[in-house]
PDB file of C-alpha atoms in Angstrom:
ATOM      1  CA  LYS A1009       0.000   0.000   0.000  1.00 54.00           C
ATOM      2  CA  ARG A1010       1.332   3.387  -1.020  1.00 65.00           C
ATOM      3  CA  SER A1011       0.613   6.543   0.951  1.00 73.00           C
ATOM      4  CA  PHE A1012       1.344   9.991  -0.372  1.00 72.00           C
ATOM      5  CA  GLN A1013       2.646  12.722   1.895  1.00 76.00           C
ATOM      6  CA  GLY A1014       3.668  16.338   1.425  1.00 78.00           C
ATOM      7  CA  VAL A1015       4.543  17.335  -2.118  1.00 76.00           C
ATOM      8  CA  ASP A1016       3.587  13.912  -3.491  1.00 77.00           C
ATOM      9  CA  LEU A1017       0.076  14.267  -2.049  1.00 79.00           C
ATOM     10  CA  ILE A1018      -0.351  17.697  -3.670  1.00 79.00           C
ATOM     11  CA  ARG A1019       0.928  16.336  -7.015  1.00 77.00           C
ATOM     12  CA  ALA A1020      -1.496  13.400  -6.816  1.00 76.00           C
ATOM     13  CA  MET A1021      -4.436  15.692  -6.085  1.00 77.00           C
ATOM     14  CA  ILE A1022      -3.579  18.038  -8.981  1.00 76.00           C
ATOM     15  CA  SER A1023      -3.130  15.090 -11.346  1.00 73.00           C
ATOM     16  CA  CYS A1024      -6.516  13.650 -10.369  1.00 72.00           C
ATOM     17  CA  ALA A1025      -8.167  17.031 -10.991  1.00 70.00           C
ATOM     18  CA  VAL A1026      -6.660  17.767 -14.413  1.00 71.00           C
ATOM     19  CA  GLN A1027      -6.097  14.382 -16.069  1.00 71.00           C
ATOM     20  CA  ASN A1028      -8.454  13.076 -18.723  1.00 68.00           C
ATOM     21  CA  ASP A1029      -7.457   9.430 -18.998  1.00 69.00           C
ATOM     22  CA  SER A1030     -10.907   8.000 -19.659  1.00 71.00           C
ATOM     23  CA  PRO A1031     -12.839   9.274 -22.699  1.00 74.00           C
ATOM     24  CA  ALA A1032     -16.194   8.704 -20.983  1.00 76.00           C
ATOM     25  CA  TYR A1033     -15.043  10.688 -17.929  1.00 76.00           C
ATOM     26  CA  THR A1034     -13.779  13.480 -20.175  1.00 76.00           C
ATOM     27  CA  VAL A1035     -17.050  13.821 -22.075  1.00 78.00           C
ATOM     28  CA  VAL A1036     -19.171  13.718 -18.912  1.00 80.00           C
ATOM     29  CA  ARG A1037     -16.916  16.225 -17.129  1.00 81.00           C
ATOM     30  CA  PHE A1038     -16.844  18.692 -20.024  1.00 81.00           C
ATOM     31  CA  SER A1039     -20.600  18.349 -20.536  1.00 83.00           C
ATOM     32  CA  ALA A1040     -21.259  19.001 -16.860  1.00 85.00           C
ATOM     33  CA  GLU A1041     -18.934  22.016 -16.898  1.00 86.00           C
ATOM     34  CA  CYS A1042     -20.652  23.406 -19.992  1.00 85.00           C
ATOM     35  CA  PHE A1043     -24.116  23.010 -18.486  1.00 86.00           C
ATOM     36  CA  LEU A1044     -22.998  24.670 -15.238  1.00 88.00           C
ATOM     37  CA  PHE A1045     -21.373  27.546 -17.102  1.00 88.00           C
ATOM     38  CA  LEU A1046     -24.411  27.926 -19.362  1.00 86.00           C
ATOM     39  CA  GLY A1047     -26.667  28.213 -16.308  1.00 88.00           C
ATOM     40  CA  GLY A1048     -24.207  30.521 -14.582  1.00 88.00           C
ATOM     41  CA  PHE A1049     -24.111  32.867 -17.566  1.00 87.00           C
ATOM     42  CA  GLN A1050     -27.881  33.249 -17.279  1.00 86.00           C
ATOM     43  CA  ILE A1051     -27.631  34.162 -13.562  1.00 88.00           C
ATOM     44  CA  ASN A1052     -24.426  36.214 -13.268  1.00 90.00           C
ATOM     45  CA  PHE A1053     -22.281  36.585 -16.381  1.00 88.00           C
ATOM     46  CA  GLU A1054     -19.276  38.335 -14.820  1.00 92.00           C
ATOM     47  CA  LEU A1055     -18.861  35.934 -11.901  1.00 93.00           C
ATOM     48  CA  THR A1056     -19.351  32.860 -14.090  1.00 90.00           C
ATOM     49  CA  PHE A1057     -16.857  34.129 -16.653  1.00 91.00           C
ATOM     50  CA  ALA A1058     -14.264  34.728 -13.902  1.00 93.00           C
ATOM     51  CA  LEU A1059     -14.868  31.237 -12.488  1.00 92.00           C
ATOM     52  CA  MET A1060     -14.599  29.699 -15.952  1.00 89.00           C
ATOM     53  CA  LEU A1061     -11.284  31.445 -16.640  1.00 91.00           C
ATOM     54  CA  SER A1062      -9.972  30.392 -13.222  1.00 91.00           C
ATOM     55  CA  LEU A1063     -10.966  26.762 -13.736  1.00 86.00           C
ATOM     56  CA  TYR A1064      -9.439  26.512 -17.192  1.00 85.00           C
ATOM     57  CA  ALA A1065      -6.268  28.295 -16.033  1.00 87.00           C
ATOM     58  CA  PHE A1066      -5.951  25.786 -13.189  1.00 83.00           C
ATOM     59  CA  ILE A1067      -6.423  22.893 -15.605  1.00 80.00           C
ATOM     60  CA  ALA A1068      -3.957  24.350 -18.125  1.00 81.00           C
ATOM     61  CA  PHE A1069      -1.233  24.956 -15.563  1.00 84.00           C
ATOM     62  CA  GLY A1070      -1.927  21.842 -13.463  1.00 80.00           C
ATOM     63  CA  GLU A1071       0.573  19.610 -15.212  1.00 77.00           C
ATOM     64  CA  PHE A1072       3.159  22.392 -15.158  1.00 81.00           C
ATOM     65  CA  PHE A1073       2.766  22.717 -11.376  1.00 82.00           C
ATOM     66  CA  CYS A1074       3.103  18.933 -10.990  1.00 77.00           C
ATOM     67  CA  VAL A1075       6.409  18.994 -12.870  1.00 77.00           C
ATOM     68  CA  LEU A1076       7.675  21.899 -10.764  1.00 80.00           C
ATOM     69  CA  LEU A1077       6.724  20.073  -7.562  1.00 79.00           C
ATOM     70  CA  ALA A1078       8.458  16.911  -8.782  1.00 75.00           C
ATOM     71  CA  VAL A1079      11.632  18.784  -9.682  1.00 75.00           C
ATOM     72  CA  SER A1080      11.674  20.596  -6.341  1.00 78.00           C
ATOM     73  CA  LYS A1081      11.679  17.280  -4.497  1.00 76.00           C
ATOM     74  CA  PHE A1082      15.001  16.101  -5.922  1.00 73.00           C
ATOM     75  CA  ASP A1083      18.486  17.624  -5.782  1.00 73.00           C
ATOM     76  CA  SER A1084      19.265  16.251  -9.236  1.00 68.00           C
ATOM     77  CA  LEU A1085      17.213  14.789 -12.052  1.00 62.00           C
ATOM     78  CA  HIS A1086      19.374  11.650 -11.782  1.00 62.00           C
ATOM     79  CA  ASP A1087      17.745  11.045  -8.378  1.00 64.00           C
ATOM     80  CA  ALA A1088      14.305  10.805  -9.966  1.00 62.00           C
ATOM     81  CA  ILE A1089      13.282   7.222 -10.654  1.00 61.00           C
ATOM     82  CA  ASN A1090      10.389   5.706 -12.539  1.00 57.00           C
ATOM     83  CA  ALA A1091       7.788   4.830  -9.905  1.00 57.00           C
ATOM     84  CA  SER A1092       5.814   2.615 -12.268  1.00 57.00           C
ATOM     85  CA  ASP A1093       5.530  -1.063 -11.479  1.00 58.00           C
ATOM     86  CA  GLU A1094       5.501  -1.941 -15.180  1.00 57.00           C
ATOM     87  CA  LYS A1095       8.705  -3.451 -16.494  1.00 61.00           C
ATOM     88  CA  GLU A1096       8.048  -2.648 -20.129  1.00 65.00           C
ATOM     89  CA  ILE A1097       5.959   0.171 -21.512  1.00 62.00           C
ATOM     90  CA  THR A1098       3.982  -0.562 -24.651  1.00 69.00           C
ATOM     91  CA  MET A1099       2.775   2.200 -26.917  1.00 68.00           C
ATOM     92  CA  THR A1100      -0.307   2.069 -29.120  1.00 70.00           C
ATOM     93  CA  THR A1101      -0.552   4.476 -32.019  1.00 71.00           C
ATOM     94  CA  LEU A1102      -4.063   5.510 -33.016  1.00 63.00           C
ATOM     95  CA  HIS A1103      -4.845   7.000 -36.393  1.00 68.00           C
ATOM     96  CA  PRO A1104      -8.277   8.629 -36.020  1.00 62.00           C
ATOM     97  CA  THR A1105     -10.042   9.821 -39.125  1.00 68.00           C
ATOM     98  CA  ASN A1106     -12.597  12.046 -37.378  1.00 64.00           C
ATOM     99  CA  VAL A1107     -13.336  13.594 -33.991  1.00 58.00           C
ATOM    100  CA  TYR A1108     -15.602  10.744 -32.880  1.00 54.00           C
ATOM    101  CA  GLN A1109     -12.919   8.136 -33.453  1.00 54.00           C
ATOM    102  CA  ASN A1110     -10.440  10.384 -31.704  1.00 59.00           C
ATOM    103  CA  LEU A1111     -12.511  10.354 -28.496  1.00 55.00           C
ATOM    104  CA  SER A1112     -12.833   6.606 -28.256  1.00 52.00           C
ATOM    105  CA  ILE A1113     -12.937   3.485 -30.351  1.00 56.00           C
ATOM    106  CA  GLY A1114     -16.106   2.308 -28.571  1.00 62.00           C
ATOM    107  CA  GLY A1115     -19.560   3.503 -29.536  1.00 69.00           C
ATOM    108  CA  THR A1116     -20.597   4.632 -26.049  1.00 72.00           C
ATOM    109  CA  VAL A1117     -18.684   7.895 -26.119  1.00 70.00           C
ATOM    110  CA  VAL A1118     -19.771   8.616 -29.690  1.00 70.00           C
ATOM    111  CA  GLY A1119     -23.380   8.208 -28.590  1.00 80.00           C
ATOM    112  CA  MET A1120     -22.825  10.445 -25.565  1.00 79.00           C
ATOM    113  CA  VAL A1121     -21.341  13.206 -27.710  1.00 77.00           C
ATOM    114  CA  PHE A1122     -24.181  12.957 -30.231  1.00 82.00           C
ATOM    115  CA  VAL A1123     -26.873  13.081 -27.524  1.00 88.00           C
ATOM    116  CA  THR A1124     -25.149  16.033 -25.835  1.00 88.00           C
ATOM    117  CA  GLN A1125     -25.011  17.930 -29.126  1.00 89.00           C
ATOM    118  CA  CYS A1126     -28.698  17.243 -29.729  1.00 90.00           C
ATOM    119  CA  ILE A1127     -29.592  18.473 -26.237  1.00 92.00           C
ATOM    120  CA  LEU A1128     -27.577  21.683 -26.644  1.00 89.00           C
ATOM    121  CA  ILE A1129     -29.062  22.352 -30.091  1.00 88.00           C
ATOM    122  CA  SER A1130     -32.579  21.789 -28.736  1.00 91.00           C
ATOM    123  CA  PHE A1131     -31.901  24.304 -25.918  1.00 89.00           C
ATOM    124  CA  VAL A1132     -30.856  26.924 -28.459  1.00 85.00           C
ATOM    125  CA  MET A1133     -33.869  26.202 -30.679  1.00 86.00           C
ATOM    126  CA  ALA A1134     -36.298  26.368 -27.744  1.00 88.00           C
ATOM    127  CA  ASP A1135     -34.805  29.665 -26.593  1.00 86.00           C
ATOM    128  CA  ILE A1136     -35.039  31.151 -30.096  1.00 83.00           C
ATOM    129  CA  TYR A1137     -38.701  30.140 -30.399  1.00 85.00           C
ATOM    130  CA  ASP A1138     -39.537  31.511 -26.926  1.00 87.00           C
ATOM    131  CA  HIS A1139     -37.586  34.759 -27.377  1.00 83.00           C
ATOM    132  CA  PRO A1140     -37.338  35.654 -31.061  1.00 76.00           C
ATOM    133  CA  PRO A1141     -34.481  38.039 -31.904  1.00 71.00           C
ATOM    134  CA  GLY A1142     -35.309  41.631 -32.610  1.00 67.00           C
TER     135      GLY A1142
END
């Protein structure tokens, strides 16, 4: 059992917050963020915009902070060791031909993206019919 302490605990928490390893998690997280920001824009535009910029800045600089924390822990980069239990790392190269294949090979994520797009388009259409421009 591994326990993280100090700088390693902070690095682990940042990595958990900013990593998008699972395509399903990524789509659900971004959809939830978009719905929250969409609702927030209706209530208080300025505050929501500031929160959105703060969140995306944190996500963008999260990996950078993790690297800085890792470097600060060691006196030399030669002291850093690979903490992975895997003996050999295998790489898989994907060659997606469109955005849906790029998200995932499985059909679940493609379906989730399609349904989310339909929901967002229906919100816009309903709003236009309820409040015509002009």
